[in-house]
CSV table of C-alpha atoms and ligand atoms in Angstrom, one decimal:
chain,number,residue,atom,x,y,z
A,15,MET,CA,267.5,-109.0,-5.0
A,16,MET,CA,263.4,-109.3,-2.9
A,17,VAL,CA,260.6,-108.3,-4.8
A,18,PHE,CA,256.8,-107.3,-3.5
A,19,LYS,CA,254.5,-108.4,-5.6
A,20,ASN,CA,251.1,-108.4,-5.7
A,21,ALA,CA,250.5,-105.2,-4.1
A,22,ASP,CA,248.0,-102.7,-3.7
A,23,ILE,CA,250.9,-99.6,-3.4
A,24,TYR,CA,249.9,-96.0,-2.0
A,25,THR,CA,253.1,-94.3,-2.4
A,26,MET,CA,252.9,-91.1,-1.2
A,27,ASP,CA,254.5,-89.7,-4.1
A,28,HIS,CA,252.4,-86.1,-5.9
A,29,LYS,CA,253.4,-87.4,-8.6
A,30,ASN,CA,252.4,-91.4,-8.6
A,31,PRO,CA,250.4,-91.9,-5.8
A,32,HIS,CA,248.9,-95.3,-6.0
A,33,ILE,CA,249.4,-98.5,-7.9
A,34,ALA,CA,246.0,-100.6,-8.2
A,35,ASP,CA,248.1,-103.7,-8.7
A,36,GLY,CA,252.1,-103.1,-8.4
A,37,TYR,CA,254.8,-104.5,-6.7
A,38,ILE,CA,258.1,-103.1,-4.8
A,39,ARG,CA,261.3,-104.3,-6.1
A,40,THR,CA,264.0,-103.7,-2.9
A,41,GLU,CA,268.3,-104.0,-3.3
A,42,ASN,CA,270.5,-103.5,-1.1
A,43,GLY,CA,268.0,-101.9,1.8
A,44,VAL,CA,266.7,-99.6,-1.1
A,45,ILE,CA,264.0,-99.5,-3.9
A,46,THR,CA,265.4,-99.2,-7.6
A,47,ALA,CA,261.6,-100.2,-8.6
A,48,VAL,CA,257.9,-99.4,-7.8
A,49,GLY,CA,255.5,-101.0,-11.8
A,50,LYS,CA,252.7,-102.1,-12.3
A,51,MET,CA,252.0,-105.9,-12.4
A,52,LYS,CA,251.9,-105.8,-16.4
A,53,ASP,CA,255.3,-104.1,-16.8
A,54,TYR,CA,256.5,-107.1,-13.9
A,55,GLN,CA,259.5,-109.5,-15.3
A,56,LYS,CA,260.8,-111.8,-12.9
A,57,LYS,CA,264.9,-111.3,-12.6
A,58,GLN,CA,267.3,-114.1,-11.7
A,59,ASP,CA,268.4,-114.5,-8.0
A,60,GLU,CA,265.6,-112.6,-7.2
A,61,THR,CA,263.4,-112.9,-4.5
A,62,GLU,CA,259.5,-113.4,-4.5
A,63,ARG,CA,256.8,-111.9,-1.5
A,64,ASP,CA,253.2,-112.5,-3.2
A,65,MET,CA,251.5,-109.8,-1.3
A,66,LYS,CA,247.6,-111.2,-2.3
A,67,GLY,CA,247.1,-107.9,-3.2
A,68,ARG,CA,248.2,-106.5,0.8
A,69,ILE,CA,247.9,-102.5,1.2
A,70,LEU,CA,251.7,-101.6,1.2
A,71,MET,CA,252.3,-98.9,2.5
A,72,PRO,CA,255.2,-96.4,3.4
A,73,GLY,CA,256.5,-96.8,7.0
A,74,MET,CA,255.3,-95.2,10.4
A,75,MET,CA,258.1,-92.9,11.8
A,76,THR,CA,258.9,-90.9,14.4
A,77,THR,CA,260.5,-87.8,15.3
A,78,HIS,CA,261.4,-87.7,18.2
A,79,SER,CA,261.0,-91.2,20.5
A,80,HIS,CA,262.7,-92.0,24.4
A,81,PHE,CA,262.9,-95.9,24.6
A,82,TYR,CA,264.2,-95.3,28.7
A,83,ALA,CA,260.9,-95.1,29.2
A,84,GLN,CA,259.7,-97.9,28.5
A,85,PHE,CA,259.6,-99.1,31.8
A,86,VAL,CA,257.1,-97.4,33.3
A,87,ARG,CA,253.9,-98.6,31.9
A,88,GLY,CA,251.9,-99.8,35.2
A,89,ILE,CA,254.4,-99.1,37.2
A,90,MET,CA,254.1,-99.3,41.0
A,91,ALA,CA,255.9,-97.9,43.2
A,92,ASP,CA,255.8,-95.1,45.4
A,93,LEU,CA,255.2,-91.8,43.6
A,94,LYS,CA,253.8,-88.7,45.0
A,95,PRO,CA,251.0,-87.2,43.0
A,96,VAL,CA,251.6,-84.5,39.9
A,97,THR,CA,249.8,-81.5,39.4
A,98,ASN,CA,252.1,-79.9,37.4
A,99,TRP,CA,254.5,-80.7,34.2
A,100,PRO,CA,257.7,-79.5,36.5
A,101,GLN,CA,256.7,-81.8,39.3
A,102,THR,CA,256.2,-85.0,36.7
A,103,LEU,CA,259.9,-84.5,35.9
A,104,THR,CA,261.1,-84.3,39.5
A,105,ARG,CA,258.8,-87.2,40.6
A,106,LEU,CA,258.6,-89.7,37.9
A,107,TRP,CA,261.1,-89.1,34.5
A,108,TRP,CA,264.1,-88.0,36.7
A,109,ARG,CA,263.9,-90.5,39.7
A,110,LEU,CA,263.2,-93.4,37.7
A,111,ASP,CA,265.5,-92.3,34.3
A,112,GLU,CA,268.5,-92.2,37.4
A,113,LYS,CA,268.0,-95.5,38.3
A,114,LEU,CA,268.1,-96.8,34.9
A,115,MET,CA,271.3,-99.6,34.2
A,116,PRO,CA,272.6,-101.1,30.9
A,117,GLU,CA,271.2,-103.7,31.0
A,118,GLN,CA,267.1,-101.7,31.9
A,119,ASN,CA,268.0,-99.6,28.7
A,120,TYR,CA,269.0,-102.2,26.1
A,121,TYR,CA,265.7,-104.0,27.1
A,122,SER,CA,263.8,-100.9,27.2
A,123,ALA,CA,265.7,-100.4,23.6
A,124,MET,CA,264.2,-104.0,22.9
A,125,LEU,CA,260.7,-103.4,24.1
A,126,GLY,CA,260.6,-99.6,22.3
A,127,MET,CA,261.7,-101.4,19.2
A,128,ILE,CA,259.7,-104.3,19.1
A,129,GLU,CA,256.3,-102.3,20.2
A,130,GLY,CA,257.3,-100.1,16.9
A,131,VAL,CA,257.4,-102.6,13.7
A,132,LYS,CA,254.6,-104.4,15.0
A,133,ALA,CA,252.5,-101.4,15.0
A,134,GLY,CA,253.8,-100.1,11.5
A,135,THR,CA,257.1,-97.8,13.0
A,136,THR,CA,260.4,-98.2,10.9
A,137,LEU,CA,262.6,-95.0,11.5
A,138,TYR,CA,263.2,-93.7,14.8
A,139,PHE,CA,265.0,-90.0,16.3
A,140,ASP,CA,266.0,-91.2,19.7
A,141,HIS,CA,266.2,-89.1,22.6
A,142,GLN,CA,267.9,-91.2,25.7
A,143,ALA,CA,268.6,-90.7,29.3
A,144,SER,CA,270.6,-92.6,31.9
A,145,PRO,CA,272.1,-90.7,34.3
A,146,GLY,CA,274.1,-93.0,36.2
A,147,ALA,CA,274.6,-95.1,33.1
A,148,ILE,CA,275.9,-92.9,30.7
A,149,ASP,CA,279.0,-94.3,28.6
A,150,GLY,CA,278.2,-97.4,25.9
A,151,SER,CA,274.4,-96.0,26.8
A,152,LEU,CA,273.9,-95.6,23.3
A,153,ASP,CA,275.7,-98.6,21.8
A,154,LEU,CA,273.4,-100.4,23.4
A,155,LEU,CA,270.3,-99.5,21.5
A,156,GLU,CA,272.0,-99.5,18.7
A,157,LYS,CA,272.8,-103.0,19.9
A,158,ALA,CA,268.6,-103.3,20.0
A,159,ALA,CA,268.5,-101.0,16.9
A,160,ARG,CA,270.4,-103.8,14.9
A,161,GLU,CA,268.7,-106.7,16.6
A,162,VAL,CA,265.1,-105.8,16.0
A,163,GLY,CA,266.5,-104.0,12.6
A,164,VAL,CA,264.8,-100.8,13.0
A,165,ARG,CA,266.7,-97.5,11.9
A,166,ALA,CA,267.6,-95.4,14.3
A,167,ALA,CA,269.2,-91.5,14.6
A,168,LEU,CA,270.0,-92.3,18.7
A,169,ALA,CA,271.0,-89.3,21.1
A,170,TYR,CA,271.8,-88.7,24.6
A,171,GLU,CA,270.1,-85.6,26.5
A,172,VAL,CA,272.8,-84.0,27.9
A,173,THR,CA,271.8,-81.5,30.9
A,174,ASP,CA,273.1,-80.1,33.9
A,175,ARG,CA,271.0,-81.7,36.7
A,176,GLY,CA,273.4,-84.2,37.8
A,177,GLY,CA,277.1,-81.1,38.1
A,178,SER,CA,279.4,-80.4,35.5
A,179,GLU,CA,280.7,-84.1,35.4
A,180,GLY,CA,277.5,-85.7,34.3
A,181,ALA,CA,277.4,-83.4,31.6
A,182,LYS,CA,280.3,-83.7,29.8
A,183,ALA,CA,279.7,-87.4,30.6
A,184,GLY,CA,276.6,-86.7,27.9
A,185,ILE,CA,278.9,-84.8,25.2
A,186,HIS,CA,281.8,-87.3,24.8
A,187,GLU,CA,279.2,-89.6,24.4
A,188,ASN,CA,276.8,-87.9,21.6
A,189,VAL,CA,280.5,-87.5,20.6
A,190,ARG,CA,281.6,-90.8,20.6
A,191,PHE,CA,278.5,-92.3,19.4
A,192,ILE,CA,278.6,-89.6,16.1
A,193,LYS,CA,281.7,-90.2,15.9
A,194,LYS,CA,281.3,-94.2,15.8
A,195,MET,CA,278.1,-94.0,13.2
A,196,LYS,CA,279.7,-91.4,10.9
A,197,GLN,CA,282.6,-94.0,10.1
A,198,ASN,CA,279.8,-97.1,9.8
A,199,THR,CA,278.9,-98.2,5.7
A,200,ASP,CA,276.0,-99.4,6.9
A,201,ASP,CA,273.0,-96.4,7.3
A,202,THR,CA,270.4,-98.1,9.8
A,203,VAL,CA,271.8,-96.1,13.2
A,204,ARG,CA,273.6,-93.5,13.0
A,205,GLY,CA,274.2,-90.5,15.6
A,206,MET,CA,272.7,-86.8,17.2
A,207,PHE,CA,274.1,-84.6,19.2
A,208,GLY,CA,271.1,-84.3,22.6
A,209,LEU,CA,270.6,-81.8,25.2
A,210,HIS,CA,267.3,-82.0,27.5
A,211,ALA,CA,266.5,-78.9,27.3
A,212,ILE,CA,267.5,-74.9,28.0
A,213,TYR,CA,265.8,-74.7,31.8
A,214,SER,CA,267.9,-77.8,32.8
A,215,VAL,CA,270.9,-76.9,30.5
A,216,GLY,CA,273.4,-74.1,31.5
A,217,GLU,CA,274.9,-71.4,29.3
A,218,GLU,CA,278.4,-73.0,29.7
A,219,THR,CA,277.1,-76.5,28.7
A,220,LEU,CA,275.4,-74.6,25.8
A,221,GLU,CA,278.3,-73.2,24.0
A,222,ALA,CA,279.7,-76.5,24.8
A,223,CYS,CA,277.6,-78.4,22.9
A,224,ALA,CA,277.2,-76.0,20.1
A,225,LYS,CA,280.6,-76.2,19.6
A,226,GLU,CA,281.8,-80.1,19.9
A,227,GLY,CA,278.6,-80.6,17.8
A,228,ALA,CA,279.4,-78.2,15.1
A,229,ALA,CA,282.7,-79.8,15.4
A,230,ILE,CA,281.3,-82.3,13.9
A,231,ASP,CA,278.0,-81.6,12.0
A,232,ALA,CA,276.0,-82.9,14.3
A,233,GLY,CA,272.6,-82.9,13.9
A,234,PHE,CA,270.9,-81.5,17.3
A,235,HIS,CA,268.5,-82.5,19.1
A,236,ILE,CA,266.0,-81.5,22.1
A,237,HIS,CA,262.5,-79.8,23.9
A,238,ILE,CA,261.4,-76.5,23.7
A,239,ALA,CA,258.9,-75.3,25.6
A,240,GLU,CA,257.5,-77.9,26.8
A,241,GLY,CA,255.9,-76.9,29.7
A,242,TYR,CA,256.2,-72.8,30.0
A,243,GLU,CA,258.4,-73.7,32.9
A,244,ASP,CA,260.3,-73.9,29.9
A,245,VAL,CA,260.0,-70.3,28.2
A,246,ALA,CA,259.5,-68.5,31.6
A,247,GLU,CA,263.1,-69.6,33.0
A,248,CYS,CA,265.0,-68.4,29.3
A,249,TYR,CA,263.2,-65.0,30.0
A,250,ARG,CA,265.3,-65.2,33.2
A,251,ARG,CA,267.6,-66.1,32.2
A,252,TYR,CA,269.0,-64.1,28.8
A,253,ASP,CA,266.5,-62.6,28.5
A,254,GLU,CA,264.6,-63.9,25.7
A,255,SER,CA,262.6,-67.2,24.2
A,256,VAL,CA,263.8,-69.9,24.1
A,257,VAL,CA,263.8,-70.3,20.0
A,258,SER,CA,265.6,-67.0,19.7
A,259,ARG,CA,268.4,-67.9,22.8
A,260,LEU,CA,269.1,-72.1,20.6
A,261,LEU,CA,269.9,-70.1,17.5
A,262,ARG,CA,272.2,-67.8,19.0
A,263,ALA,CA,273.9,-70.6,20.2
A,264,GLY,CA,274.0,-72.5,16.8
A,265,ILE,CA,271.2,-75.5,18.1
A,266,LEU,CA,269.2,-75.3,16.2
A,267,ASN,CA,269.4,-75.8,12.1
A,268,ASP,CA,268.1,-78.6,9.2
A,269,HIS,CA,269.4,-81.2,10.3
A,270,SER,CA,268.7,-80.5,14.4
A,271,ILE,CA,265.5,-82.0,15.9
A,272,ALA,CA,262.9,-79.0,18.6
A,273,ALA,CA,260.2,-81.4,20.5
A,274,HIS,CA,257.4,-79.9,21.5
A,275,GLY,CA,256.7,-76.4,21.5
A,276,VAL,CA,253.3,-76.0,23.3
A,277,PHE,CA,254.1,-72.0,24.3
A,278,VAL,CA,256.1,-71.2,21.0
A,279,THR,CA,254.5,-67.6,19.5
A,280,GLU,CA,254.1,-66.2,16.5
A,281,GLU,CA,257.8,-64.5,15.9
A,282,GLU,CA,259.0,-67.9,17.3
A,283,MET,CA,257.3,-69.5,14.2
A,284,GLU,CA,258.6,-68.0,11.2
A,285,LEU,CA,262.7,-68.0,13.2
A,286,LEU,CA,262.4,-72.3,13.3
A,287,ARG,CA,261.1,-72.0,9.4
A,288,ASP,CA,263.6,-70.1,8.7
A,289,CYS,CA,266.2,-72.3,10.4
A,290,GLY,CA,264.5,-75.5,8.6
A,291,VAL,CA,264.5,-77.4,11.9
A,292,THR,CA,262.0,-80.1,12.1
A,293,VAL,CA,259.4,-79.0,14.8
A,294,ALA,CA,258.1,-83.1,17.0
A,295,TYR,CA,255.0,-83.3,17.6
A,296,ASN,CA,253.7,-85.1,21.0
A,297,ALA,CA,250.2,-85.2,20.8
A,298,GLN,CA,249.9,-87.9,22.9
A,299,SER,CA,252.4,-87.4,25.5
A,300,ASN,CA,251.0,-83.8,25.8
A,301,THR,CA,247.7,-84.2,26.7
A,302,ASN,CA,248.9,-87.5,29.2
A,303,SER,CA,251.0,-85.0,30.5
A,304,GLY,CA,248.9,-82.1,30.6
A,305,VAL,CA,251.1,-79.6,29.1
A,306,GLY,CA,248.6,-78.0,25.9
A,307,ILE,CA,248.2,-78.3,22.4
A,308,VAL,CA,250.9,-77.4,19.8
A,309,PRO,CA,250.3,-74.5,17.7
A,310,VAL,CA,251.0,-76.9,14.8
A,311,VAL,CA,248.3,-75.5,12.2
A,312,PRO,CA,249.8,-71.5,12.4
A,313,MET,CA,253.3,-73.6,12.4
A,314,LEU,CA,252.3,-75.0,9.1
A,315,ASN,CA,250.8,-72.3,7.4
A,316,LYS,CA,254.1,-70.7,8.1
A,317,GLY,CA,255.5,-73.0,6.4
A,318,VAL,CA,257.1,-75.4,9.7
A,319,HIS,CA,258.5,-78.5,9.3
A,320,VAL,CA,256.5,-80.2,12.1
A,321,ALA,CA,256.4,-83.8,11.8
A,322,LEU,CA,255.6,-86.6,14.1
A,323,GLY,CA,256.5,-87.7,17.3
A,324,GLY,CA,255.6,-89.9,20.2
A,325,ASP,CA,257.7,-89.3,22.8
A,326,GLY,CA,258.6,-92.2,24.5
A,327,TYR,CA,254.1,-92.8,25.0
A,328,SER,CA,253.4,-94.4,22.0
A,329,ALA,CA,255.4,-96.4,19.5
A,330,ASP,CA,251.9,-97.1,17.6
A,331,MET,CA,252.1,-93.7,15.4
A,332,PHE,CA,248.7,-94.2,13.3
A,333,ARG,CA,247.2,-93.7,17.3
A,334,GLU,CA,249.1,-91.2,17.8
A,335,LEU,CA,248.1,-89.4,14.4
A,336,SER,CA,244.4,-89.9,14.8
A,337,VAL,CA,244.8,-87.8,18.5
A,338,ALA,CA,247.5,-85.7,16.6
A,339,CYS,CA,244.5,-84.6,14.3
A,340,MET,CA,241.9,-84.3,16.2
A,341,LEU,CA,243.6,-81.9,19.0
A,342,GLN,CA,244.4,-79.3,16.6
A,343,ARG,CA,240.3,-80.0,15.5
A,344,LEU,CA,239.6,-79.0,19.5
A,345,LYS,CA,241.8,-76.4,19.3
A,346,SER,CA,240.9,-74.2,17.1
A,347,GLY,CA,236.6,-75.6,17.0
A,348,ARG,CA,237.1,-76.0,13.4
A,349,PRO,CA,236.4,-79.2,12.2
A,350,CYS,CA,237.7,-78.4,9.6
A,351,GLU,CA,241.3,-77.9,10.7
A,352,PHE,CA,244.4,-80.1,9.9
A,353,THR,CA,244.5,-80.3,6.3
A,354,THR,CA,244.9,-84.1,4.7
A,355,GLU,CA,247.5,-82.2,2.5
A,356,GLN,CA,248.6,-81.5,6.1
A,357,THR,CA,248.0,-84.9,7.7
A,358,TYR,CA,250.7,-85.7,5.1
A,359,GLN,CA,253.1,-83.2,5.9
A,360,VAL,CA,253.3,-84.5,9.5
A,361,ALA,CA,253.7,-88.1,9.2
A,362,PHE,CA,255.5,-88.7,5.5
A,363,ASP,CA,256.7,-85.8,3.9
A,364,ASN,CA,258.9,-83.6,7.1
A,365,PRO,CA,259.6,-86.8,9.4
A,366,GLY,CA,261.4,-87.8,5.3
A,367,ARG,CA,262.8,-85.1,5.2
A,368,LEU,CA,264.6,-85.0,8.0
A,369,ALA,CA,265.7,-88.8,7.2
A,370,GLU,CA,267.7,-87.6,4.0
A,371,LYS,CA,269.7,-84.9,6.0
A,372,ILE,CA,270.0,-87.8,8.3
A,373,PHE,CA,270.9,-91.1,6.7
A,374,GLY,CA,271.7,-89.0,3.2
A,375,ARG,CA,267.9,-90.7,1.3
A,376,LYS,CA,264.6,-90.1,1.4
A,377,THR,CA,262.0,-92.6,3.0
A,378,GLY,CA,258.3,-91.7,3.7
A,379,VAL,CA,257.9,-92.2,-0.2
A,380,LEU,CA,257.7,-95.5,-3.0
A,381,LYS,CA,259.7,-94.3,-4.8
A,382,GLU,CA,262.4,-95.4,-7.1
A,383,GLY,CA,266.0,-94.5,-5.2
A,384,ALA,CA,264.3,-94.4,-1.9
A,385,TYR,CA,265.2,-96.3,1.4
A,386,ALA,CA,262.9,-99.9,1.4
A,387,ASP,CA,261.1,-99.3,4.1
A,388,PHE,CA,257.7,-100.0,4.2
A,389,ILE,CA,254.7,-102.2,5.9
A,390,ALA,CA,251.4,-104.3,4.5
A,391,VAL,CA,248.5,-103.2,6.1
A,392,ASP,CA,246.0,-105.8,6.6
A,393,TYR,CA,242.4,-103.8,5.2
A,394,ASP,CA,239.2,-104.7,3.5
A,395,ALA,CA,238.3,-101.5,3.0
A,396,PRO,CA,234.3,-101.6,3.8
A,397,THR,CA,234.0,-98.0,2.0
A,398,PRO,CA,235.7,-97.2,-1.7
A,399,ILE,CA,239.6,-96.6,-1.2
A,400,CYS,CA,241.7,-94.4,-3.7
A,401,ALA,CA,244.4,-92.0,-4.0
A,402,ASP,CA,242.7,-89.2,-3.3
A,403,ASN,CA,240.5,-90.4,0.3
A,404,PHE,CA,243.4,-93.1,1.4
A,405,LEU,CA,245.2,-90.8,4.3
A,406,GLY,CA,241.2,-90.4,5.1
A,407,HIS,CA,240.5,-94.5,5.1
A,408,MET,CA,244.6,-94.8,7.8
A,409,LEU,CA,243.9,-92.3,10.2
A,410,ALA,CA,240.1,-94.5,11.3
A,411,ALA,CA,241.1,-98.0,10.9
A,412,PHE,CA,245.1,-98.9,10.3
A,413,SER,CA,246.1,-99.1,13.7
A,414,GLY,CA,247.1,-102.6,15.3
A,415,LYS,CA,246.5,-103.8,11.1
A,416,VAL,CA,250.1,-103.8,10.5
A,417,ALA,CA,250.5,-107.6,8.8
A,418,MET,CA,254.4,-106.7,7.6
A,419,THR,CA,257.0,-104.9,8.5
A,420,VAL,CA,260.0,-104.0,5.9
A,421,ILE,CA,262.6,-102.0,7.0
A,422,ASN,CA,266.0,-101.7,5.1
A,423,GLY,CA,265.0,-104.3,2.8
A,424,LYS,CA,264.7,-106.9,4.9
A,425,VAL,CA,261.3,-107.9,6.3
A,426,VAL,CA,261.4,-107.6,10.7
A,427,CYS,CA,258.3,-108.5,11.2
A,428,GLU,CA,255.4,-110.3,9.4
A,429,ASN,CA,251.9,-111.3,11.6
A,430,GLY,CA,252.2,-109.9,15.0
A,431,LYS,CA,256.5,-111.2,15.0
A,432,CYS,CA,259.4,-110.7,14.6
A,433,THR,CA,261.5,-111.9,12.6
A,434,PHE,CA,265.1,-111.3,14.0
A,435,VAL,CA,264.0,-111.6,18.0
A,436,ASP,CA,262.5,-113.5,20.7
A,437,GLU,CA,260.1,-111.7,21.8
A,438,GLU,CA,258.7,-113.9,24.9
A,439,LYS,CA,262.2,-114.1,25.3
A,440,ILE,CA,263.1,-110.7,25.5
A,441,PHE,CA,259.4,-109.8,27.7
A,442,ALA,CA,260.1,-111.7,30.3
A,443,GLU,CA,263.5,-110.7,30.9
A,444,CYS,CA,262.3,-107.0,30.0
A,445,ARG,CA,259.2,-107.9,33.5
A,446,LYS,CA,262.8,-108.9,35.5
A,447,GLN,CA,264.4,-105.6,34.9
A,448,ALA,CA,261.1,-103.2,35.3
A,449,GLU,CA,260.7,-104.4,37.9
A,450,ILE,CA,264.4,-103.5,39.2
A,451,LEU,CA,264.0,-100.6,38.5
A,452,TRP,CA,259.9,-99.7,40.5
A,453,LYS,CA,262.1,-100.6,43.7
A,454,SER,CA,265.5,-99.6,42.8
A,455,ILE,CA,262.9,-95.5,42.8
A,456,GLY,CA,260.1,-97.1,45.0
A,457,GLN,CA,262.8,-97.8,48.0
A,458,GLU,CA,264.1,-93.6,48.1
B,501,ZN,ZN1,261.0,-86.0,25.0
């Protein structure tokens, strides 16, 4: 048992949003009590951590990440300029992921996770791609997750771009890993069933994924309508929309993720709402790729479960949320767009709801029975702060101020240093592995 005491707690629980001088008790990875210090009594064999008045809040979550993409930072390889979305895939991502070897999959994941926990990100729904090293790739990500101490749902993206053998290997990796994780007694790592996108997955492979996934009650994780080419190809091949085709295949349900949705129609929004799928909104990545702005506010107004994602672009979900909010205001031309309630839904409620489906318990909220996934923030508010304006302070100032990250009741990062891993040693190896990878794609 561990207690985090003398904390200024913002719970994200509408019934009990703020405890000015409080404590959180954790046991076996779960919150067993959240209360006021005046009611606190130390129990026997209990370890105490004095938070000295720091803010405690739920950890940040990403419902769409790519650990494999981390070595693209500062890439020095001979890459032709990219002028549209399909070229971004063929000239950068698909050249890069095809060369990833097991060591690079592992170290790239370690980099993504270490930077994530330092930034206060506690939960990751990851989508892996390494066509040259498919078998066992999710085990390497699992190893990294356990070493750093993060909560993660891992999927391998099935695609037909490497022919039917590659697709079969991807399906096998998903099924094998999901089954393995179902037998695991701890609930920090889970498997999901990944598919790349409808334009890179043929009909036969799509049907095979749906069948294999349904047999093990898997949640799926797929990109939808990230570029307009996805929409056009779906109409050309099936004469129907992306969402409609994926629904008919059985890929979209209440424990699945559809990432992006830049080009979804009003009709598709209603289908997304009705099936209960989580739509991962990746504002910085969409901006960087120049694909467009996801119609998040219309989706939220219709009741679609939109949740924050990073798409491998950023591990700092505070910064991501700030851009997410600003883009919606830019798109609509209205400074009041993307309300406080919608910010809460996208950052906490909807990712937490998905976590409950995949891992079994709530997260994104500090209350009894939820996972003990939370962060301490070093923030001496220069203007009044309370439950009603907390998210305003958070959006403006919390990026870079995470003092402690707790996942499953364990302090995995404190004062900018990871607890369980030697990050200097790992980053030195990351630099080596990134260089090998860059050379391998530059020599083509
Ligand atoms: Zn993605």
